[in-house]
């Protein structure tokens, strides 16, 4: 995944059908995660926070190479904090393989969090945790469902209805459904094969809004879009209504996740837009995007254009006068995140690593209010070091301060600098600079914060 940083708009002009002349006038809605390859978004809302669970394509994947499930959180829909891998294939002792961690779904009930995990060719397992951050553990020691006569048991979607009845839909190319018991780790009755829905391929996302039930899905491959059907009952019959996002050659596959959050509705999906910043060839290295979506008065959904042309506005502003984990990023192409537990005891936090000269972390919509007086950053450098420039609104925007990062021999230390007076709301760019002796792999960043003047 590692390349030199390039302004993202210019990198995707060809695939977008845009010309260089329009580069200054068009802003594309790019994938929300850039430091890892993510797919199969499973968003949920809890305590005013979006918890986005994803699958994880390995950096060297050609076909599907997937070993764990990741978590990202946000309270404004544009700045996302990497929470690391919250579960992996190793959590299922009955599975002896090292690949196949496919599209998950997470729901909460009675103070527990349940993660439904398909393991390709081995059914759908279930994990449970006391926290949305995990750790997740296998409560039954076997697949929850596994129809061994085929490999259709993928892409579970679980929803708990108003009357307390929980349902799980899944399947490619057929659609299956079971009624889950209140314990969420067993089901009553048999597996029901549902009638085929027009254009259905895989990745069902089952939910209810108002009096309408919805089944969004990846539409027939290839290329896939995002289709949907509606029903007046959680068990159908389902009526195909069209597309949330039409089939497009700009993405080979898709997998929807849909939520309402702070008065708006959002559709998550996947594409290859980050990988295509490097190359036009195909490999299974996908990225999650999100877009605002709109319902009509009758409950139908207004069709979206491709993600590049969609809207994803920030909700509120970002408070810089607190301890901010550096892995909280709106845009950080070229960077990586590494589990902090390799360096410290906190297993949930991540370090920003693999930093090359000129790369940057961008945080959107930072509200400096009446102004800041100083900036502190926790970092580590094991060679020649470099500096972090604090810039506003662009990678080459106004520089309000800089801080030198010296050799710490991998030990995290805090570095502080005064900053120029600045007020109001700005996009914040932490731009990394190396010395002549070191241009690549400069240092590791743990966290940062501003102090009010």
PDB file of N, CA, C and O in Angstrom, residues 39 78 81 195 221 232 327 346 403 416 428 445:
ATOM      1  N   UNK A  39     -13.025  -3.376   3.990  1.00  0.00           N
ATOM      2  CA  UNK A  39     -14.159  -3.760   3.142  1.00  0.00           C
ATOM      3  C   UNK A  39     -15.339  -4.133   4.036  1.00  0.00           C
ATOM      4  O   UNK A  39     -15.238  -4.142   5.260  1.00  0.00           O
ATOM      5  N   UNK A  78     -16.498  12.188   9.509  1.00  0.00           N
ATOM      6  CA  UNK A  78     -15.374  12.432   8.597  1.00  0.00           C
ATOM      7  C   UNK A  78     -14.023  12.153   9.236  1.00  0.00           C
ATOM      8  O   UNK A  78     -13.065  11.798   8.534  1.00  0.00           O
ATOM      9  N   UNK A  81     -11.310   7.296  14.082  1.00  0.00           N
ATOM     10  CA  UNK A  81     -10.228   6.777  14.911  1.00  0.00           C
ATOM     11  C   UNK A  81     -10.098   5.276  14.710  1.00  0.00           C
ATOM     12  O   UNK A  81     -11.071   4.524  14.824  1.00  0.00           O
ATOM     13  N   UNK A 195     -37.457 -16.457  -1.251  1.00  0.00           N
ATOM     14  CA  UNK A 195     -37.568 -16.317  -2.710  1.00  0.00           C
ATOM     15  C   UNK A 195     -36.529 -15.330  -3.234  1.00  0.00           C
ATOM     16  O   UNK A 195     -36.201 -14.343  -2.571  1.00  0.00           O
ATOM     17  N   UNK A 221     -23.376  -9.280  -9.795  1.00  0.00           N
ATOM     18  CA  UNK A 221     -22.006  -9.091 -10.268  1.00  0.00           C
ATOM     19  C   UNK A 221     -21.908  -9.476 -11.757  1.00  0.00           C
ATOM     20  O   UNK A 221     -22.637 -10.350 -12.206  1.00  0.00           O
ATOM     21  N   UNK A 232     -43.439  -5.041   4.202  1.00  0.00           N
ATOM     22  CA  UNK A 232     -44.191  -4.639   5.384  1.00  0.00           C
ATOM     23  C   UNK A 232     -44.012  -5.624   6.526  1.00  0.00           C
ATOM     24  O   UNK A 232     -44.592  -5.444   7.604  1.00  0.00           O
ATOM     25  N   UNK A 327      -4.116   8.435  15.454  1.00  0.00           N
ATOM     26  CA  UNK A 327      -4.789   7.605  14.460  1.00  0.00           C
ATOM     27  C   UNK A 327      -6.224   8.072  14.199  1.00  0.00           C
ATOM     28  O   UNK A 327      -7.004   7.367  13.554  1.00  0.00           O
ATOM     29  N   UNK A 346      -1.278  -0.409  26.346  1.00  0.00           N
ATOM     30  CA  UNK A 346      -2.634  -0.119  25.887  1.00  0.00           C
ATOM     31  C   UNK A 346      -2.894  -0.817  24.559  1.00  0.00           C
ATOM     32  O   UNK A 346      -2.467  -0.366  23.504  1.00  0.00           O
ATOM     33  N   UNK A 403       7.516  21.512  15.179  1.00  0.00           N
ATOM     34  CA  UNK A 403       8.161  20.880  16.326  1.00  0.00           C
ATOM     35  C   UNK A 403       9.156  19.846  15.832  1.00  0.00           C
ATOM     36  O   UNK A 403       8.850  19.052  14.935  1.00  0.00           O
ATOM     37  N   UNK A 416       6.887  19.817  22.545  1.00  0.00           N
ATOM     38  CA  UNK A 416       5.953  20.940  22.605  1.00  0.00           C
ATOM     39  C   UNK A 416       6.533  22.155  21.900  1.00  0.00           C
ATOM     40  O   UNK A 416       7.741  22.392  21.936  1.00  0.00           O
ATOM     41  N   UNK A 428      -6.918  20.856   9.779  1.00  0.00           N
ATOM     42  CA  UNK A 428      -5.576  20.796  10.358  1.00  0.00           C
ATOM     43  C   UNK A 428      -4.728  19.781   9.610  1.00  0.00           C
ATOM     44  O   UNK A 428      -5.153  18.643   9.408  1.00  0.00           O
ATOM     45  N   UNK A 445       3.988   8.373  15.566  1.00  0.00           N
ATOM     46  CA  UNK A 445       3.199   9.384  16.266  1.00  0.00           C
ATOM     47  C   UNK A 445       2.136   8.678  17.099  1.00  0.00           C
ATOM     48  O   UNK A 445       1.387   7.838  16.597  1.00  0.00           O
TER      49      UNK A 445
END
